[in-house]
């Protein structure tokens, strides 16, 4: 692909500020490596902080929502309302309230990650076979035992589905947070490179963001494989080999 | 084996619990309105008695079992176990559900040990017992497999081990041998007969197999189509241990014929001969 890219850039003789060649981008990546590395650390920190807080808060909230009818009736409409407000539009407000530090970025990331995890966890907690609950009751177990032994483990595959969506959105959240007001981070570098028409640097930053997203996604997938090796989606023999046998 | 002694000596003192079902009716609420699934049913199962229930599919057998176990609330009437009215799920029992209900996230052994965990049984003893039970049903070597690696019949046997682990005084089984091949099924029937002879639990046994019912039971209950009601009851008095190929036995022969007739099976060979 990068060969085709290089070919197009060279063949059409496009100026570097429109489409730099991969070689230009790689060069920029190397010359600005210190600054890019520092920015990557900042952005990664924001992503992980917002994402982790979302995981830690949304899962217990989902448990409360499915466990108590009244809680769902009272709280869920607010959560949906919160979700419908475009979080990207909130970002400038957060800058006004919380300044240019990492807090507003973490907050945007958190808000973006919160809903997918919440929704999938709720679906998961409601997905177990009701007879399984009867089984635990017939062994003398109560609501808590059913929750711990049946509903929670049965929910995990759904939780991971939500968490995987969230981690890919988390990077978007942090970058948007940086766009509206920042002095550091990859989003900030993107804006600066854009203003200076330093398109090779722009491409270098985009490349790093893509790699960051991929690494985080596969890290979550790895955790998933370790935590729920029993689930259909994780079974090796579940994958049907297509294509020629030889 | 001490089976001969059991037969000749006085009957083993029943460890089971008595069940009384009075005017029991169950209605399910569905989107299409209430469904009258069962009843009214009146039934007493004596302490240490083995009672089988046969009836057409959908007549409410599983519903009856769940209601007796206190897992669904009766719309009318009620159930007492050991003289105490059932108002919440009864836990001094072992249930084999129609569906094996194994947890994908636990190994075979750990699925059986769920029973021990829930009852805080000593871990080591329970593990030894669980392994012995699994070996007895032909699952030695499968302890650490996951349920999805087992066939339907094997999964059912895991469910049976789980229900028996704590040696309950009351056992309820909902078509426990349904998914088994003929030979394994016979073996399991004999094992269940031995277990009952040794410990005399009260057993409520649901089956589609008339031969299983006549082999194992003190009494066979025949249920009507939905809403399930009791059509007939047959005492099975031939001495134990019994054999499955005892079709020639006059009692077995008579009861089997009558059940088939009640459930609407036409036997062309006999009708021709009779006419
Ligand atoms: N949870 C439920 N909600 C609504 N209707 C139900 C429910 N469970 C069972 N029924 C209905 O109640 C009737 C009796 O069901 P049940 O499962 O007790 O039958 P069964 O005799 O065990 O059948 P089978 O031999 O096929 O297992 C059926 O008509 C069924 O459709
Ligand atoms: Mg049934």
Coordinates of C-alpha atoms and ligand atoms in Angstrom, one line a residue:
Chain A
X1 CA 0.0 0.0 0.0
X2 CA 2.8 2.4 0.9
X3 CA 4.4 1.6 -2.4
X4 CA 1.2 2.7 -4.2
X5 CA 1.1 5.8 -2.1
X6 CA 4.7 6.6 -2.9
X7 CA 4.0 6.0 -6.6
X8 CA 1.0 8.3 -6.6
X9 CA 2.8 11.1 -4.8
X10 CA 5.8 10.8 -7.2
X11 CA 3.9 10.2 -10.4
X12 CA 1.5 13.1 -10.0
X13 CA 4.2 15.3 -8.6
X14 CA 2.0 16.4 -5.7
X15 CA 3.5 19.1 -3.5
X16 CA 4.6 17.8 -0.1
X17 CA 2.0 19.9 1.8
X18 CA -0.8 18.0 -0.1
X19 CA 0.4 14.5 -0.1
X20 CA 3.9 13.8 1.3
X21 CA 5.5 10.6 0.2
X22 CA 5.8 7.8 2.9
X23 CA 9.5 8.6 2.9
X24 CA 8.8 12.2 3.8
X25 CA 6.5 11.0 6.6
X26 CA 9.0 8.5 7.9
X27 CA 11.7 11.2 7.8
X28 CA 9.5 13.5 9.8
X29 CA 8.7 10.7 12.3
X30 CA 12.4 10.3 12.8
X31 CA 13.4 14.0 13.1
X32 CA 10.6 14.8 15.5
X33 CA 10.9 11.6 17.4
X34 CA 11.4 13.2 20.8
X35 CA 8.5 15.5 20.5
X36 CA 6.2 12.8 19.1
X37 CA 7.2 10.4 21.8
X38 CA 6.4 12.9 24.5
X39 CA 3.1 13.7 22.8
X40 CA 2.3 10.0 22.5
X41 CA 2.8 9.5 26.2
X42 CA 0.5 12.3 27.1
X43 CA -2.3 11.1 24.8
X44 CA -1.9 7.5 25.9
X45 CA -2.2 8.7 29.5
X46 CA -5.4 10.5 28.8
X47 CA -6.8 7.6 26.8
X48 CA -6.0 5.1 29.5
X49 CA -7.3 7.3 32.3
X50 CA -10.6 8.1 30.7
X51 CA -11.1 4.5 29.5
X52 CA -10.2 3.0 32.9
X53 CA -12.5 5.3 34.8
X54 CA -15.3 4.4 32.3
X55 CA -14.7 0.7 32.9
X56 CA -14.6 1.1 36.7
X57 CA -17.8 3.2 36.8
X58 CA -20.0 1.8 34.0
X59 CA -19.9 -1.8 35.0
X60 CA -21.2 -1.3 38.6
X61 CA -23.7 1.2 37.3
X62 CA -25.0 -1.4 34.9
X63 CA -25.2 -3.9 37.8
X64 CA -27.3 -1.4 39.8
X65 CA -29.5 -0.6 36.7
X66 CA -30.4 -4.3 36.1
X67 CA -30.7 -5.1 39.8
X68 CA -33.1 -2.4 40.9
X69 CA -36.1 -1.5 38.9
X70 CA -36.5 1.9 40.6
X71 CA -32.9 2.7 39.9
X72 CA -33.4 2.0 36.3
X73 CA -36.6 4.0 36.1
X74 CA -35.0 7.0 37.8
X75 CA -31.5 7.0 36.5
X76 CA -31.6 5.5 33.0
X77 CA -33.4 8.4 31.3
X78 CA -30.6 10.7 32.5
X79 CA -27.9 8.4 31.2
X80 CA -29.6 8.3 27.8
X81 CA -30.0 12.1 27.8
X82 CA -26.3 12.4 28.6
X83 CA -25.5 10.0 25.8
X84 CA -27.5 12.0 23.3
X85 CA -25.6 15.3 24.0
X86 CA -22.7 15.2 21.5
X87 CA -19.7 14.8 23.7
X88 CA -17.5 16.6 21.2
X89 CA -19.7 19.6 21.7
X90 CA -19.0 19.4 25.4
X91 CA -15.3 19.5 25.0
X92 CA -15.0 23.3 24.7
X93 CA -17.2 23.7 27.8
X94 CA -14.8 21.4 29.7
X95 CA -11.9 23.6 28.7
X96 CA -13.7 26.6 30.1
X97 CA -14.4 24.8 33.3
X98 CA -11.3 22.8 33.8
X99 CA -8.6 24.6 31.8
X100 CA -5.9 23.3 29.5
X101 CA -4.7 20.4 31.7
X102 CA -5.4 16.7 31.1
X103 CA -8.7 16.7 33.1
X104 CA -11.0 17.9 30.3
X105 CA -9.5 15.3 27.9
X106 CA -9.9 12.5 30.4
X107 CA -13.5 13.6 30.9
X108 CA -14.4 13.6 27.2
X109 CA -12.7 10.2 26.8
X110 CA -14.6 8.9 29.8
X111 CA -18.0 10.1 28.5
X112 CA -17.3 8.5 25.1
X113 CA -16.4 5.2 26.6
X114 CA -19.1 5.1 29.3
X115 CA -22.2 4.3 27.2
X116 CA -21.0 1.3 25.1
X117 CA -19.7 -0.5 28.1
X118 CA -22.8 0.3 30.2
X119 CA -25.2 -0.9 27.5
X120 CA -23.4 -4.1 26.7
X121 CA -22.9 -5.0 30.3
X122 CA -26.7 -4.5 30.9
X123 CA -27.5 -6.7 28.0
X124 CA -25.0 -9.3 29.3
X125 CA -26.4 -9.3 32.8
X126 CA -29.9 -10.0 31.3
X127 CA -28.8 -12.7 29.0
X128 CA -28.4 -15.7 31.3
X129 CA -30.8 -18.7 31.1
X130 CA -33.5 -18.2 33.9
X131 CA -33.3 -22.0 34.6
X132 CA -29.7 -21.4 35.6
X133 CA -31.0 -19.1 38.3
X134 CA -33.5 -21.8 39.4
X135 CA -30.6 -24.3 39.6
X136 CA -28.7 -22.0 42.0
X137 CA -31.9 -21.3 44.1
X138 CA -32.4 -25.1 44.4
X139 CA -29.0 -25.2 46.0
X140 CA -30.0 -22.7 48.6
X141 CA -28.4 -19.7 46.8
X142 CA -30.1 -16.3 46.8
X143 CA -30.0 -13.3 44.6
X144 CA -26.3 -12.5 45.3
X145 CA -25.2 -16.1 44.6
X146 CA -27.1 -16.0 41.3
X147 CA -25.4 -12.8 40.4
X148 CA -21.9 -13.9 41.2
X149 CA -22.1 -17.5 40.0
X150 CA -24.4 -17.1 36.9
X151 CA -25.2 -13.6 35.8
X152 CA -21.8 -12.0 36.1
X153 CA -19.8 -14.7 34.3
X154 CA -22.5 -15.0 31.6
X155 CA -22.3 -11.3 31.1
X156 CA -18.5 -11.2 30.6
X157 CA -18.5 -11.8 26.8
X158 CA -20.9 -8.9 26.4
X159 CA -18.9 -6.7 28.7
X160 CA -15.8 -7.3 26.5
X161 CA -17.7 -6.5 23.4
X162 CA -18.5 -3.1 24.9
X163 CA -15.0 -2.6 26.2
X164 CA -13.6 -3.2 22.8
X165 CA -15.8 -0.6 21.2
X166 CA -14.9 1.8 24.0
X167 CA -11.2 1.4 23.6
X168 CA -11.3 2.4 19.9
X169 CA -13.5 5.4 20.7
X170 CA -11.2 6.4 23.6
X171 CA -8.5 7.5 21.2
X172 CA -10.9 9.7 19.4
X173 CA -12.1 11.2 22.7
X174 CA -8.6 12.2 23.8
X175 CA -7.7 13.7 20.4
X176 CA -10.9 15.7 20.3
X177 CA -10.2 16.9 23.9
X178 CA -6.8 18.1 22.8
X179 CA -8.2 19.8 19.6
X180 CA -10.2 22.3 21.6
X181 CA -7.5 23.4 23.9
X182 CA -4.2 21.8 24.7
X183 CA -0.5 22.5 25.0
X184 CA 0.7 19.0 24.5
X185 CA -0.4 15.6 23.1
X186 CA -0.8 14.1 19.6
X187 CA -4.0 16.1 19.0
X188 CA -2.2 19.3 19.8
X189 CA 0.7 18.3 17.5
X190 CA -1.8 17.5 14.7
X191 CA -3.3 21.1 15.0
X192 CA 0.1 22.7 15.0
X193 CA 1.4 20.7 12.1
X194 CA -1.7 21.6 10.2
X195 CA -1.3 25.3 10.9
X196 CA 2.3 25.2 9.7
X197 CA 1.4 23.1 6.6
X198 CA 3.8 20.5 8.0
X199 CA 1.9 17.7 6.3
X200 CA 4.7 15.1 6.8
X201 CA 4.4 15.6 10.6
X202 CA 0.6 15.4 10.3
X203 CA 1.0 12.0 8.7
X204 CA 3.5 10.9 11.3
X205 CA 1.1 11.8 14.1
X206 CA -1.8 10.1 12.3
X207 CA 0.3 7.0 11.9
X208 CA 1.1 7.0 15.6
X209 CA -2.5 7.4 16.6
X210 CA -3.5 4.5 14.4
X211 CA -0.8 2.3 15.9
X212 CA -1.9 3.4 19.4
X213 CA -5.5 2.4 18.6
X214 CA -4.4 -1.0 17.3
X215 CA -2.1 -1.7 20.2
X216 CA -4.8 -0.8 22.7
X217 CA -7.4 -2.8 20.9
X218 CA -5.3 -5.9 20.8
X219 CA -4.3 -5.5 24.4
X220 CA -7.9 -5.6 25.3
X221 CA -8.5 -8.6 23.1
X222 CA -5.6 -10.4 24.8
X223 CA -7.1 -9.7 28.2
X224 CA -10.4 -11.0 26.9
X225 CA -8.8 -14.2 25.7
X226 CA -7.3 -14.7 29.1
X227 CA -10.4 -13.9 31.1
X228 CA -13.0 -15.8 29.0
X229 CA -11.2 -18.6 27.2
X230 CA -14.4 -20.6 27.5
X231 CA -16.5 -18.4 25.3
X232 CA -17.5 -19.5 21.8
X233 CA -15.8 -16.4 20.3
X234 CA -12.5 -17.4 21.9
X235 CA -12.4 -21.1 20.9
X236 CA -9.8 -22.1 18.4
X237 CA -11.9 -24.8 17.0
X238 CA -14.7 -22.3 16.4
X239 CA -12.8 -20.7 13.6
X240 CA -13.7 -22.4 10.3
X241 CA -10.7 -22.5 8.0
X242 CA -11.6 -21.2 4.6
X243 CA -9.5 -21.3 1.5
X244 CA -7.5 -24.2 0.1
X245 CA -6.3 -26.9 2.5
X246 CA -2.8 -27.0 1.1
Chain B
X1 CA -22.7 -55.8 46.3
X2 CA -25.1 -55.9 49.1
X3 CA -28.2 -55.8 47.0
X4 CA -29.3 -59.3 48.0
X5 CA -29.1 -58.4 51.7
X6 CA -31.2 -55.4 51.1
X7 CA -33.9 -57.4 49.4
X8 CA -34.1 -60.1 52.0
X9 CA -33.8 -58.0 55.1
X10 CA -36.5 -55.5 56.2
X11 CA -36.7 -52.5 54.0
X12 CA -34.0 -49.8 54.6
X13 CA -35.4 -47.0 56.7
X14 CA -36.5 -44.3 54.3
X15 CA -34.3 -41.2 54.4
X16 CA -36.6 -39.4 52.0
X17 CA -39.1 -36.7 52.7
X18 CA -42.8 -36.8 52.0
X19 CA -44.4 -34.5 49.4
X20 CA -48.0 -33.4 49.4
X21 CA -49.5 -31.6 46.4
X22 CA -52.9 -30.2 47.0
X23 CA -55.1 -28.6 44.3
X24 CA -52.0 -27.3 42.5
X25 CA -52.6 -25.2 39.4
X26 CA -50.1 -23.2 37.4
X27 CA -50.9 -20.5 34.9
X28 CA -48.1 -18.8 32.9
X29 CA -48.4 -15.2 32.0
X30 CA -47.5 -14.8 28.4
X31 CA -47.8 -12.0 25.9
X32 CA -50.8 -13.9 24.4
X33 CA -52.6 -14.0 27.8
X34 CA -52.5 -16.5 30.6
X35 CA -51.7 -20.2 29.7
X36 CA -53.2 -22.8 32.0
X37 CA -50.3 -25.2 32.0
X38 CA -51.1 -27.5 34.9
X39 CA -53.7 -28.8 37.2
X40 CA -55.5 -29.1 39.4
X41 CA -53.2 -31.8 40.7
X42 CA -53.5 -33.8 44.0
X43 CA -50.6 -36.1 44.7
X44 CA -48.9 -37.5 47.7
X45 CA -45.4 -39.0 47.4
X46 CA -44.5 -41.0 50.5
X47 CA -41.1 -40.7 52.2
X48 CA -38.7 -42.9 50.3
X49 CA -41.1 -43.5 47.4
X50 CA -40.1 -43.6 43.8
X51 CA -42.7 -41.9 41.6
X52 CA -42.5 -41.5 37.9
X53 CA -44.6 -39.2 35.8
X54 CA -45.3 -39.8 32.1
X55 CA -47.4 -37.8 29.8
X56 CA -47.5 -36.1 26.4
X57 CA -45.0 -33.4 25.5
X58 CA -46.1 -30.0 26.7
X59 CA -48.6 -31.4 29.3
X60 CA -46.9 -29.7 32.2
X61 CA -44.5 -32.3 33.6
X62 CA -41.5 -29.9 33.9
X63 CA -43.9 -27.3 35.3
X64 CA -45.1 -29.8 38.0
X65 CA -41.5 -30.5 39.0
X66 CA -40.6 -26.9 39.2
X67 CA -43.7 -26.1 41.2
X68 CA -43.0 -28.9 43.7
X69 CA -39.4 -27.6 44.1
X70 CA -40.8 -24.2 44.9
X71 CA -39.3 -22.6 41.8
X72 CA -42.6 -21.4 40.4
X73 CA -45.4 -19.9 42.4
X74 CA -48.7 -21.8 42.1
X75 CA -51.7 -19.9 40.8
X76 CA -53.8 -22.1 43.1
X77 CA -53.3 -24.8 45.7
X78 CA -49.9 -25.6 47.1
X79 CA -47.1 -28.0 48.0
X80 CA -45.7 -29.2 51.3
X81 CA -42.5 -31.0 51.7
X82 CA -41.9 -32.9 55.0
X83 CA -45.1 -31.3 56.2
X84 CA -43.9 -27.7 55.7
X85 CA -45.7 -25.6 53.1
X86 CA -43.4 -24.5 50.3
X87 CA -43.2 -20.7 49.9
X88 CA -39.7 -20.4 48.5
X89 CA -37.4 -22.6 46.6
X90 CA -36.8 -25.8 48.5
X91 CA -33.1 -26.5 48.8
X92 CA -32.8 -29.9 50.6
X93 CA -33.0 -31.7 47.3
X94 CA -31.1 -32.5 44.1
X95 CA -32.6 -31.5 40.8
X96 CA -31.7 -32.7 37.3
X97 CA -33.3 -30.2 34.9
X98 CA -34.5 -31.2 31.4
X99 CA -31.7 -29.1 29.9
X100 CA -28.2 -30.0 31.4
X101 CA -27.7 -26.4 32.5
X102 CA -23.9 -26.5 32.7
X103 CA -21.8 -23.4 33.1
X104 CA -19.6 -22.9 30.1
X105 CA -17.0 -21.1 32.2
X106 CA -16.5 -24.0 34.5
X107 CA -14.8 -27.4 33.9
X108 CA -16.8 -30.6 34.2
X109 CA -15.6 -31.2 37.7
X110 CA -16.1 -27.7 38.7
X111 CA -19.7 -27.8 37.4
X112 CA -20.4 -30.8 39.7
X113 CA -18.6 -29.0 42.6
X114 CA -21.0 -26.0 42.3
X115 CA -23.3 -28.1 44.5
X116 CA -20.5 -28.4 47.1
X117 CA -19.7 -24.7 46.9
X118 CA -23.3 -23.6 47.4
X119 CA -23.6 -25.9 50.4
X120 CA -20.2 -25.2 51.9
X121 CA -19.3 -28.9 51.8
X122 CA -15.7 -29.8 52.7
X123 CA -13.7 -29.2 49.5
X124 CA -11.5 -32.3 49.5
X125 CA -14.2 -34.8 50.3
X126 CA -16.6 -33.2 47.8
X127 CA -13.9 -33.4 45.1
X128 CA -13.3 -37.1 45.8
X129 CA -17.0 -37.8 45.7
X130 CA -17.5 -35.8 42.5
X131 CA -14.7 -37.7 40.8
X132 CA -16.1 -41.0 41.9
X133 CA -19.6 -40.0 40.6
X134 CA -18.2 -38.9 37.3
X135 CA -16.3 -42.2 36.9
X136 CA -19.4 -44.1 37.7
X137 CA -21.3 -42.5 34.9
X138 CA -18.4 -43.2 32.5
X139 CA -16.9 -39.7 32.5
X140 CA -13.5 -40.5 34.1
X141 CA -10.8 -38.5 32.3
X142 CA -13.2 -35.8 31.4
X143 CA -13.0 -33.9 34.7
X144 CA -11.0 -31.0 33.3
X145 CA -12.9 -30.6 30.0
X146 CA -15.3 -27.8 29.2
X147 CA -19.0 -28.6 28.8
X148 CA -18.9 -27.6 25.1
X149 CA -16.4 -30.4 24.5
X150 CA -19.0 -33.0 25.6
X151 CA -21.8 -34.6 23.7
X152 CA -25.4 -33.9 24.8
X153 CA -25.6 -37.2 26.6
X154 CA -22.4 -36.6 28.4
X155 CA -23.5 -33.2 29.5
X156 CA -26.7 -34.7 30.9
X157 CA -24.6 -37.1 33.0
X158 CA -22.6 -34.3 34.4
X159 CA -25.9 -32.7 35.5
X160 CA -26.9 -35.9 37.2
X161 CA -23.6 -36.1 39.1
X162 CA -24.2 -32.5 40.3
X163 CA -27.7 -33.4 41.5
X164 CA -26.4 -36.4 43.5
X165 CA -23.2 -35.0 45.0
X166 CA -24.7 -34.0 48.4
X167 CA -26.7 -37.3 48.7
X168 CA -30.1 -35.4 49.0
X169 CA -33.1 -37.0 50.7
X170 CA -35.2 -35.8 47.7
X171 CA -34.3 -36.2 44.1
X172 CA -36.2 -34.7 41.2
X173 CA -35.2 -35.7 37.6
X174 CA -36.7 -34.3 34.5
X175 CA -36.1 -36.7 31.6
X176 CA -32.5 -37.3 32.8
X177 CA -31.7 -40.0 30.3
X178 CA -33.4 -38.4 27.3
X179 CA -30.2 -37.8 25.3
X180 CA -28.5 -41.1 26.1
X181 CA -27.9 -44.0 23.8
X182 CA -29.8 -47.2 24.7
X183 CA -26.9 -49.0 26.4
X184 CA -25.8 -46.1 28.6
X185 CA -29.4 -45.4 29.4
X186 CA -29.9 -49.0 30.7
X187 CA -26.7 -48.7 32.8
X188 CA -27.9 -45.4 34.2
X189 CA -31.3 -46.9 35.1
X190 CA -29.7 -49.8 37.0
X191 CA -27.3 -47.4 38.7
X192 CA -30.3 -45.3 39.8
X193 CA -32.1 -48.4 41.0
X194 CA -29.1 -49.3 43.1
X195 CA -28.7 -45.8 44.5
X196 CA -32.4 -45.8 45.5
X197 CA -32.1 -49.3 47.1
X198 CA -29.1 -48.2 49.1
X199 CA -30.4 -44.8 50.4
X200 CA -34.1 -44.7 49.8
X201 CA -34.5 -41.1 48.8
X202 CA -37.8 -39.8 47.7
X203 CA -37.7 -39.6 43.9
X204 CA -39.9 -37.6 41.5
X205 CA -38.9 -38.9 38.1
X206 CA -40.2 -37.5 34.8
X207 CA -39.7 -39.6 31.7
X208 CA -41.1 -40.4 28.2
X209 CA -40.0 -44.0 28.6
X210 CA -42.6 -46.4 29.8
X211 CA -39.9 -49.0 30.4
X212 CA -37.9 -46.7 32.6
X213 CA -41.0 -45.8 34.6
X214 CA -42.0 -49.4 35.1
X215 CA -38.5 -50.5 36.0
X216 CA -37.8 -47.8 38.6
X217 CA -41.0 -46.8 40.2
X218 CA -43.2 -47.7 43.1
X219 CA -45.9 -45.8 41.3
X220 CA -46.4 -44.5 37.8
X221 CA -48.5 -41.3 37.3
X222 CA -50.0 -40.7 33.8
X223 CA -50.8 -37.2 32.9
X224 CA -53.3 -35.8 30.4
X225 CA -52.7 -33.2 27.7
X226 CA -52.3 -29.6 28.8
X227 CA -53.5 -28.5 31.3
X228 CA -51.9 -31.6 32.8
X229 CA -54.1 -33.6 35.2
X230 CA -53.6 -37.0 36.6
X231 CA -55.3 -39.6 34.4
X232 CA -54.3 -42.7 36.2
X233 CA -51.8 -44.1 38.7
X234 CA -50.3 -47.6 38.7
X235 CA -48.6 -49.3 41.6
X236 CA -45.6 -51.3 40.6
X237 CA -45.2 -54.1 43.2
X238 CA -42.8 -56.6 41.6
X239 CA -39.7 -57.1 43.8
X240 CA -36.4 -55.3 43.3
X241 CA -33.9 -55.3 42.0
X242 CA -35.8 -55.4 38.7
X243 CA -34.6 -56.0 35.2
X244 CA -35.4 -53.9 32.1
X245 CA -36.2 -56.9 29.8
X246 CA -38.9 -58.1 32.2
X247 CA -41.6 -57.2 29.6
X248 CA -43.1 -60.6 30.1
X249 CA -43.8 -59.9 33.7
X250 CA -47.6 -59.7 33.8
X251 CA -47.6 -56.4 35.8
X252 CA -45.2 -54.7 33.5
X253 CA -47.1 -56.0 30.5
X254 CA -50.5 -54.8 31.8
X255 CA -49.3 -51.4 33.0
X256 CA -47.4 -50.7 29.8
X257 CA -50.4 -51.5 27.6
X258 CA -52.7 -49.4 29.7
X259 CA -50.4 -46.4 29.6
X260 CA -50.0 -46.7 25.9
X261 CA -53.8 -46.9 25.5
X262 CA -54.2 -43.8 27.7
X263 CA -51.7 -41.9 25.8
X264 CA -53.4 -42.9 22.6
X265 CA -50.8 -45.2 21.0
X266 CA -52.6 -47.7 18.8
X267 CA -51.0 -51.1 18.7
X268 CA -52.0 -52.6 15.3
X269 CA -50.7 -56.0 16.1
X270 CA -53.0 -56.4 19.1
X271 CA -56.0 -54.8 17.5
X272 CA -55.8 -57.1 14.6
X273 CA -55.4 -60.2 16.8
X274 CA -58.4 -59.1 18.9
X275 CA -60.7 -58.5 16.0
Ligands
LIG1 N1 -42.0 -20.1 31.1 C1 -43.1 -20.3 30.4 N2 -43.9 -19.3 30.0 C2 -45.1 -19.6 29.3 N3 -45.5 -20.8 29.0 C3 -44.8 -21.9 29.5 C4 -43.5 -21.7 30.2 N4 -43.0 -22.9 30.4 C5 -43.9 -23.8 29.9 N5 -44.9 -23.2 29.4 C6 -46.1 -23.9 28.7 O1 -46.6 -24.7 29.7 C7 -47.0 -26.0 29.1 C8 -46.3 -27.1 29.9 O2 -44.9 -27.0 29.7 P1 -43.9 -28.0 30.3 O3 -42.5 -27.6 30.0 O4 -44.2 -28.2 31.8 O5 -44.2 -29.3 29.5 P2 -43.6 -30.8 29.6 O6 -44.7 -31.7 30.0 O7 -42.4 -30.8 30.5 O8 -43.2 -31.0 28.1 P3 -41.9 -31.9 27.6 O9 -42.3 -33.3 27.7 O10 -41.9 -31.5 26.1 O11 -40.7 -31.5 28.3 C9 -46.5 -25.9 27.7 O12 -47.7 -25.7 26.9 C10 -45.7 -24.7 27.6 O13 -45.9 -24.0 26.3
LIG2 MG1 -40.4 -31.0 30.2

